[in-house]
JSON list of C-alpha atoms and ligand atoms in Angstrom, two decimals:
[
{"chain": "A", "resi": 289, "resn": "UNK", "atom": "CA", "xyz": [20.87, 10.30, -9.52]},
{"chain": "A", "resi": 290, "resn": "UNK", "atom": "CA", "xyz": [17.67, 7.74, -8.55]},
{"chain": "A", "resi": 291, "resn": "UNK", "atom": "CA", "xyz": [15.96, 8.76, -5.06]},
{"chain": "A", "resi": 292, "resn": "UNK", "atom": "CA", "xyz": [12.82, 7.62, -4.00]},
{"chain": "A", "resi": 293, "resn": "UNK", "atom": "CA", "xyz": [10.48, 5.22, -5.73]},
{"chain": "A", "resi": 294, "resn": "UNK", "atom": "CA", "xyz": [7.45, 7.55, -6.30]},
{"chain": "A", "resi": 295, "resn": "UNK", "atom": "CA", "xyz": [4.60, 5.37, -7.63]},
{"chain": "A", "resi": 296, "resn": "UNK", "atom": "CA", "xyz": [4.53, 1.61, -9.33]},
{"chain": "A", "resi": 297, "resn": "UNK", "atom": "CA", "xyz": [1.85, 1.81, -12.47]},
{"chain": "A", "resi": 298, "resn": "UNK", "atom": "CA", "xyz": [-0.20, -0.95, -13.29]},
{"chain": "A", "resi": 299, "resn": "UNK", "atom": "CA", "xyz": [-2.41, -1.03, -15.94]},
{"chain": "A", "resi": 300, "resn": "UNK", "atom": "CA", "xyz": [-5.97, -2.22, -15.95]},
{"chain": "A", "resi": 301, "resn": "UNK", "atom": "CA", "xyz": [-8.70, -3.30, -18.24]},
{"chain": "A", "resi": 302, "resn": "UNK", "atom": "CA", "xyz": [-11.37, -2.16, -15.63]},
{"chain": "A", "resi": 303, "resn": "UNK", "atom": "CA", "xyz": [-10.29, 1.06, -12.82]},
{"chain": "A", "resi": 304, "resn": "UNK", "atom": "CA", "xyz": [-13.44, 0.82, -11.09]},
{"chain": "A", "resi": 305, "resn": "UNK", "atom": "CA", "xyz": [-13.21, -2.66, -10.89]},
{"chain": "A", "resi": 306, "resn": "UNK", "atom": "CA", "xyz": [-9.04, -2.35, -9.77]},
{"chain": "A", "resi": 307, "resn": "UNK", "atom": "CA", "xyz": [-10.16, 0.41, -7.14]},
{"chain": "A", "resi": 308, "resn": "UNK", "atom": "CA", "xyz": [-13.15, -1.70, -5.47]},
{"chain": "A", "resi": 309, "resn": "UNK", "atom": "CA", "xyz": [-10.10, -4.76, -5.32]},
{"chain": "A", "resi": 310, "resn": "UNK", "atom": "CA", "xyz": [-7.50, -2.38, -3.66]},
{"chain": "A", "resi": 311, "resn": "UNK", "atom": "CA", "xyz": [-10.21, -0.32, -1.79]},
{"chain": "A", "resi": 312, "resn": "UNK", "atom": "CA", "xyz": [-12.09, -3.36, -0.51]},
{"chain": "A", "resi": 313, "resn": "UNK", "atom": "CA", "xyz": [-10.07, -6.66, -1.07]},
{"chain": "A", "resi": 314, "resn": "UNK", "atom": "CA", "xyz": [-6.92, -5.43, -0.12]},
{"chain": "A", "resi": 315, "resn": "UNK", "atom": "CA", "xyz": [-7.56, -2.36, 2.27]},
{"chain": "A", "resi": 316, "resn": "UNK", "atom": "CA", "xyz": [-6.05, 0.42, 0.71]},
{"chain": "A", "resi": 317, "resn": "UNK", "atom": "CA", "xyz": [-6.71, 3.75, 0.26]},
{"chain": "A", "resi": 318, "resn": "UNK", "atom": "CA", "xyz": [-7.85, 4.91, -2.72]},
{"chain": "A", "resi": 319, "resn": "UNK", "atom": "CA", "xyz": [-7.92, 8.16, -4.89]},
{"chain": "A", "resi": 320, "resn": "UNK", "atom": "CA", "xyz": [-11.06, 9.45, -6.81]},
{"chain": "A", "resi": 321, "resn": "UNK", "atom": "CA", "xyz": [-10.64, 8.59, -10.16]},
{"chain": "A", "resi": 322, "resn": "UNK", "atom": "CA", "xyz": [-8.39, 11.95, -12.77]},
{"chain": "A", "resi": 323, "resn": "UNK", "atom": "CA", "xyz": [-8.65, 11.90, -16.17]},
{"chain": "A", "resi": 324, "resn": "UNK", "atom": "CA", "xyz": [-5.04, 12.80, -17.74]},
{"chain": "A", "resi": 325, "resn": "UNK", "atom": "CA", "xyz": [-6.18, 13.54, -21.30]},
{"chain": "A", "resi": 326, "resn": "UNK", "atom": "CA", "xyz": [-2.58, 14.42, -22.70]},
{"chain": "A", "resi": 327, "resn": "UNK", "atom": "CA", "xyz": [-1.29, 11.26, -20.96]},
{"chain": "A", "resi": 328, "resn": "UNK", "atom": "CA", "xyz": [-4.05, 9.03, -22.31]},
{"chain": "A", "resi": 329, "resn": "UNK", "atom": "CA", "xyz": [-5.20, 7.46, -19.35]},
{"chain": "A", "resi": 330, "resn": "UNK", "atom": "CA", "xyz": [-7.30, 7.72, -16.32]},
{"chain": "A", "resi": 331, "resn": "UNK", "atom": "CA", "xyz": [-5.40, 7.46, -13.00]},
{"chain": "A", "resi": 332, "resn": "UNK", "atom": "CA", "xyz": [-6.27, 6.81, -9.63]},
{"chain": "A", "resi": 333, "resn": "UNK", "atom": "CA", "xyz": [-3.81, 6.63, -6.55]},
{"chain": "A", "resi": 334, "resn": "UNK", "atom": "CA", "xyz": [-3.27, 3.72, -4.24]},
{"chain": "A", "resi": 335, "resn": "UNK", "atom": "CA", "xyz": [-2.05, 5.71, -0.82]},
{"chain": "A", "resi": 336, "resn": "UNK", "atom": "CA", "xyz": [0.50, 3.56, 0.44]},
{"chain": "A", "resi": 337, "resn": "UNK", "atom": "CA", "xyz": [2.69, 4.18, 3.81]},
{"chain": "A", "resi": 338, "resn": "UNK", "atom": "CA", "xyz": [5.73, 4.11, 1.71]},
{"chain": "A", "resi": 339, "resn": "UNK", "atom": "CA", "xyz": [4.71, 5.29, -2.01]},
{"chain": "A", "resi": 340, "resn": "UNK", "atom": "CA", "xyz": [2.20, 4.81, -4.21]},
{"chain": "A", "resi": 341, "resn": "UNK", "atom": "CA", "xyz": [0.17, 2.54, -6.77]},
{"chain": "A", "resi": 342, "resn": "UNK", "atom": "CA", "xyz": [-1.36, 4.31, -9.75]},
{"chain": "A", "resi": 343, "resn": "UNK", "atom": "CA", "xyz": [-3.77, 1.94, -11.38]},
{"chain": "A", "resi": 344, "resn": "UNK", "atom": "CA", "xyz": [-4.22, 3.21, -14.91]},
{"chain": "A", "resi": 345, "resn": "UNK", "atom": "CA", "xyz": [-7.05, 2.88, -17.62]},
{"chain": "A", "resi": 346, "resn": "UNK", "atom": "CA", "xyz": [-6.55, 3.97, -21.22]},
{"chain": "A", "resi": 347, "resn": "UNK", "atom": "CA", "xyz": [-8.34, 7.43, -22.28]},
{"chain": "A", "resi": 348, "resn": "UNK", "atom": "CA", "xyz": [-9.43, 8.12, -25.59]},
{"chain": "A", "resi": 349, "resn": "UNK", "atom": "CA", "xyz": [-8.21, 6.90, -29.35]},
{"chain": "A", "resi": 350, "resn": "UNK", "atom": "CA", "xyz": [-5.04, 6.51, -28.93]},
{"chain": "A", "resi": 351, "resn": "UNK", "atom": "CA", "xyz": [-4.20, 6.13, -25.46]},
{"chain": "A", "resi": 352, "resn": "UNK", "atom": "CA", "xyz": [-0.13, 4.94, -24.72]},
{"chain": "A", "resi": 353, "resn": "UNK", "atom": "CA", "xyz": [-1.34, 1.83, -22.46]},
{"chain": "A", "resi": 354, "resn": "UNK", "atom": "CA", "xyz": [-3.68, 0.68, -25.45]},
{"chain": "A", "resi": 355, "resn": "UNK", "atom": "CA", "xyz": [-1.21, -1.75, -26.85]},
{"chain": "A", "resi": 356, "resn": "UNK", "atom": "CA", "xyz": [0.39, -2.81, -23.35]},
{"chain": "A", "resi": 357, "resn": "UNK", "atom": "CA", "xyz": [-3.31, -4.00, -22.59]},
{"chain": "A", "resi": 358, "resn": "UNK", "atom": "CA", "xyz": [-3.58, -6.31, -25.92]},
{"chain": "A", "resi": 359, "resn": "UNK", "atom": "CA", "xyz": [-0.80, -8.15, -24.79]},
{"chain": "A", "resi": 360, "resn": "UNK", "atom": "CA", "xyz": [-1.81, -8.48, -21.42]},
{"chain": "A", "resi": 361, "resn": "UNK", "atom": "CA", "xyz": [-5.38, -8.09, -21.44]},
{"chain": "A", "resi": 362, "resn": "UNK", "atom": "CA", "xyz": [-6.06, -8.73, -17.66]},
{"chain": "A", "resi": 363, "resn": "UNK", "atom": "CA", "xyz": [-3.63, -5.54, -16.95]},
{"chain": "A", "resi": 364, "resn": "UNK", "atom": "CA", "xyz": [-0.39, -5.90, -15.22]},
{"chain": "A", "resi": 365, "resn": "UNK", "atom": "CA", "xyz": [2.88, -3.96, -13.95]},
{"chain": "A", "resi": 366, "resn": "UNK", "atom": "CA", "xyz": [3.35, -1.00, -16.79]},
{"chain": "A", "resi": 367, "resn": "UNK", "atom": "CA", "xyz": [6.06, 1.44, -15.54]},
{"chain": "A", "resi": 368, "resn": "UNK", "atom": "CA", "xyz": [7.93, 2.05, -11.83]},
{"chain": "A", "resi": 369, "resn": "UNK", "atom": "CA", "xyz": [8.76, 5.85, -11.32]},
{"chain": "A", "resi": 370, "resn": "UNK", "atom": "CA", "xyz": [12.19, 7.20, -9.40]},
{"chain": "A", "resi": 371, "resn": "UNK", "atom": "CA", "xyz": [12.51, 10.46, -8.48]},
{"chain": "A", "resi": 372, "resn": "UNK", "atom": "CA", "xyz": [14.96, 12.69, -9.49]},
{"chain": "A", "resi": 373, "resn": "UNK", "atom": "CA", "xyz": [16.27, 16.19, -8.60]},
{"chain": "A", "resi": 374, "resn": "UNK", "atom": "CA", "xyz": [16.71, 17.57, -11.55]},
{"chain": "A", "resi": 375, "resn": "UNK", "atom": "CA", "xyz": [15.13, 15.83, -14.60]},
{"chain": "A", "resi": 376, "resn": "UNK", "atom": "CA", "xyz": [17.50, 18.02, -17.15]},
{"chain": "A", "resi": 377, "resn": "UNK", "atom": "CA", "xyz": [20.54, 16.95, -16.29]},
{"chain": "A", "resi": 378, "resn": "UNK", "atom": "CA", "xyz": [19.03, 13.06, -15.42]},
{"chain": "A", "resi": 379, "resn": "UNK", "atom": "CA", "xyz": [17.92, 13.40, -19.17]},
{"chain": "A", "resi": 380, "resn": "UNK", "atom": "CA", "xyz": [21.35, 14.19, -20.25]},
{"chain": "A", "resi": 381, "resn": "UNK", "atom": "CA", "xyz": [23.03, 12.08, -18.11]},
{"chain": "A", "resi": 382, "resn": "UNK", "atom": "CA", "xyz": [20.72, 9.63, -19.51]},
{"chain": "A", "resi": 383, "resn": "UNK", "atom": "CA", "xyz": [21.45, 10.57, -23.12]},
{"chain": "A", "resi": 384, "resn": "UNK", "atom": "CA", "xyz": [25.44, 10.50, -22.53]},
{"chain": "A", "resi": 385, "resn": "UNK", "atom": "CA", "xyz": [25.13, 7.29, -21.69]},
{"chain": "A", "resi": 386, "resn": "UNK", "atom": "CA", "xyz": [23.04, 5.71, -24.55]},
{"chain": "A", "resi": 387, "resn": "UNK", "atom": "CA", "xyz": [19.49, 6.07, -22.73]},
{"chain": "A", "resi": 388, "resn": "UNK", "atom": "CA", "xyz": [16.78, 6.67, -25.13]},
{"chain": "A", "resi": 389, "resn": "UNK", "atom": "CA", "xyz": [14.08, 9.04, -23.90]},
{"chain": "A", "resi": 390, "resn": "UNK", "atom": "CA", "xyz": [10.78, 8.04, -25.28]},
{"chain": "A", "resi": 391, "resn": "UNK", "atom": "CA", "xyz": [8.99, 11.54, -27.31]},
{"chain": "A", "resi": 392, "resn": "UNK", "atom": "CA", "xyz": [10.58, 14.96, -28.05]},
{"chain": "A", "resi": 393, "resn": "UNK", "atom": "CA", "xyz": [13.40, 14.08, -25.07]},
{"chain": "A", "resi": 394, "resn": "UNK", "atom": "CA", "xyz": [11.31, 17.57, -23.53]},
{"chain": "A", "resi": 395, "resn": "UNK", "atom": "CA", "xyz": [9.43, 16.69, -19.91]},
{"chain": "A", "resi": 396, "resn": "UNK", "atom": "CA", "xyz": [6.03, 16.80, -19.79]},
{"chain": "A", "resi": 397, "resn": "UNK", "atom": "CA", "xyz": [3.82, 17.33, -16.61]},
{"chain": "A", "resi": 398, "resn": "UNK", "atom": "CA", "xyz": [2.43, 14.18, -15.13]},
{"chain": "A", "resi": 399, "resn": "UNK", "atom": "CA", "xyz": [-0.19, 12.96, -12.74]},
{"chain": "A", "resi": 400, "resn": "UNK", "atom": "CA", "xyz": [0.89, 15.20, -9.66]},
{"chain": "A", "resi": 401, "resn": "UNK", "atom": "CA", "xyz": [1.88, 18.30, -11.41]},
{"chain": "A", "resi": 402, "resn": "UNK", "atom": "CA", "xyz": [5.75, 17.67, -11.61]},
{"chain": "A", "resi": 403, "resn": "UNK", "atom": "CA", "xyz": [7.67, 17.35, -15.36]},
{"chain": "A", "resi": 404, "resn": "UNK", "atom": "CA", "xyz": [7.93, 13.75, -15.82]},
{"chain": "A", "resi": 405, "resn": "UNK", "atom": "CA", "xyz": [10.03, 11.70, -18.82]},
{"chain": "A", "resi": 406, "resn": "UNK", "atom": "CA", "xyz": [10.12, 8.13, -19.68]},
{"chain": "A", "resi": 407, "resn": "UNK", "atom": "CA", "xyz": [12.45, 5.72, -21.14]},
{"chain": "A", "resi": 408, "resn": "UNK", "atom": "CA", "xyz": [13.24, 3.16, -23.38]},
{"chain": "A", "resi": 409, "resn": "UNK", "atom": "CA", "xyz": [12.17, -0.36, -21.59]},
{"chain": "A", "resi": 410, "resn": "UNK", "atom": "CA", "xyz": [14.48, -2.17, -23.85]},
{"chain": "A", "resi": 411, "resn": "UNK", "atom": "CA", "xyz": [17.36, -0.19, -22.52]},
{"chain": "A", "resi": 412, "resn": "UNK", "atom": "CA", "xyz": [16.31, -0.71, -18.92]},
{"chain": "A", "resi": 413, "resn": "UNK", "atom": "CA", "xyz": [15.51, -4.77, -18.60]},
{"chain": "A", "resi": 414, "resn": "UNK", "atom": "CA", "xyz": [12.15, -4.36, -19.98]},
{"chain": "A", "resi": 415, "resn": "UNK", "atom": "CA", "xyz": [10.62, -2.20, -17.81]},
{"chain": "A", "resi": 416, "resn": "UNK", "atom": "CA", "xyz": [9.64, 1.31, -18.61]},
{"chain": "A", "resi": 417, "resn": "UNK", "atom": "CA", "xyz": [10.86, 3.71, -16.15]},
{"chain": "A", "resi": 418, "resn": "UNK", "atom": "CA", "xyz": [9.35, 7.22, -15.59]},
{"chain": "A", "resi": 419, "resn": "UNK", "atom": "CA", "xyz": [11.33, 9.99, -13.84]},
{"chain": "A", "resi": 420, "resn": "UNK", "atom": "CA", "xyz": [9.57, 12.40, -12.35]},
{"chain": "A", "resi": 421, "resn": "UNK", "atom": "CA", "xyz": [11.44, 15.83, -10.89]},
{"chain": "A", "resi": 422, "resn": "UNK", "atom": "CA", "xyz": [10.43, 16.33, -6.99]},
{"chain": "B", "resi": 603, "resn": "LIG", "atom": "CO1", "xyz": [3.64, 7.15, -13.68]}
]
């Protein structure tokens, strides 16, 4: 069902701060900065050879990365993404299984256009995954 790893999230306290370290310190390529007001964040992409980085910044009130960045105020590793083929039948798959999908169990569209779900860390080791359908 898993193919590719599309993008590793991290979330920081500072993105123009996180884009000058990967654009300068570590020689990457970096994205202009998107707001994603329905996600709650502000994104920019890390152009790797092999995938990408989103580095991500909360947006708004009640942005979803808010709490993640209490805990670990200096930002850190927030969700890896796998692509799927078809996102329905992952999600029911998923569901069969015992899988909790995080909101309405619906996709939404994320950061590159394409419906995107997440779920449950505690069901996956801790780490949040996102699907996204390619
Ligand atoms: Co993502």
């Amino acid at each position: 069902m898993l193919g590719r790893v599309n993008h590793v999230a991290i979330a920081v306290p500072d993105l123009a701060a996180a884009s000058a370290a990967y654009r300068d310190t570590l020689g990457a390529s970096v994205s202009a900065p998107q707001g994603l007001p329905e996600h709650g964040v502000t994104v920019v992409f890390v152009e790797l050879p092999n995938t990408k980085v989103e580095l991500l910044e909360p947006l708004g009130a009640d942005s979803p990365i808010a709490a993640f960045l209490d805990k670990n105020p200096s930002g850190g590793m927030h969700h890896i993404c796998y692509e799927v083929s078809d996102i329905l039948s992952a999600r029911d798959h998923l569901i069969q299984n015992g899988a909790r999908v995080l909101g309405n169990g619906e996709p939404k569209i994320g950061a590159h256009g394409k419906p995107v779900l997440f779920l449950h860390p505690k069901d996956f080791f801790g780490t949040l995954i996102e699907l996204e359908q390619v």
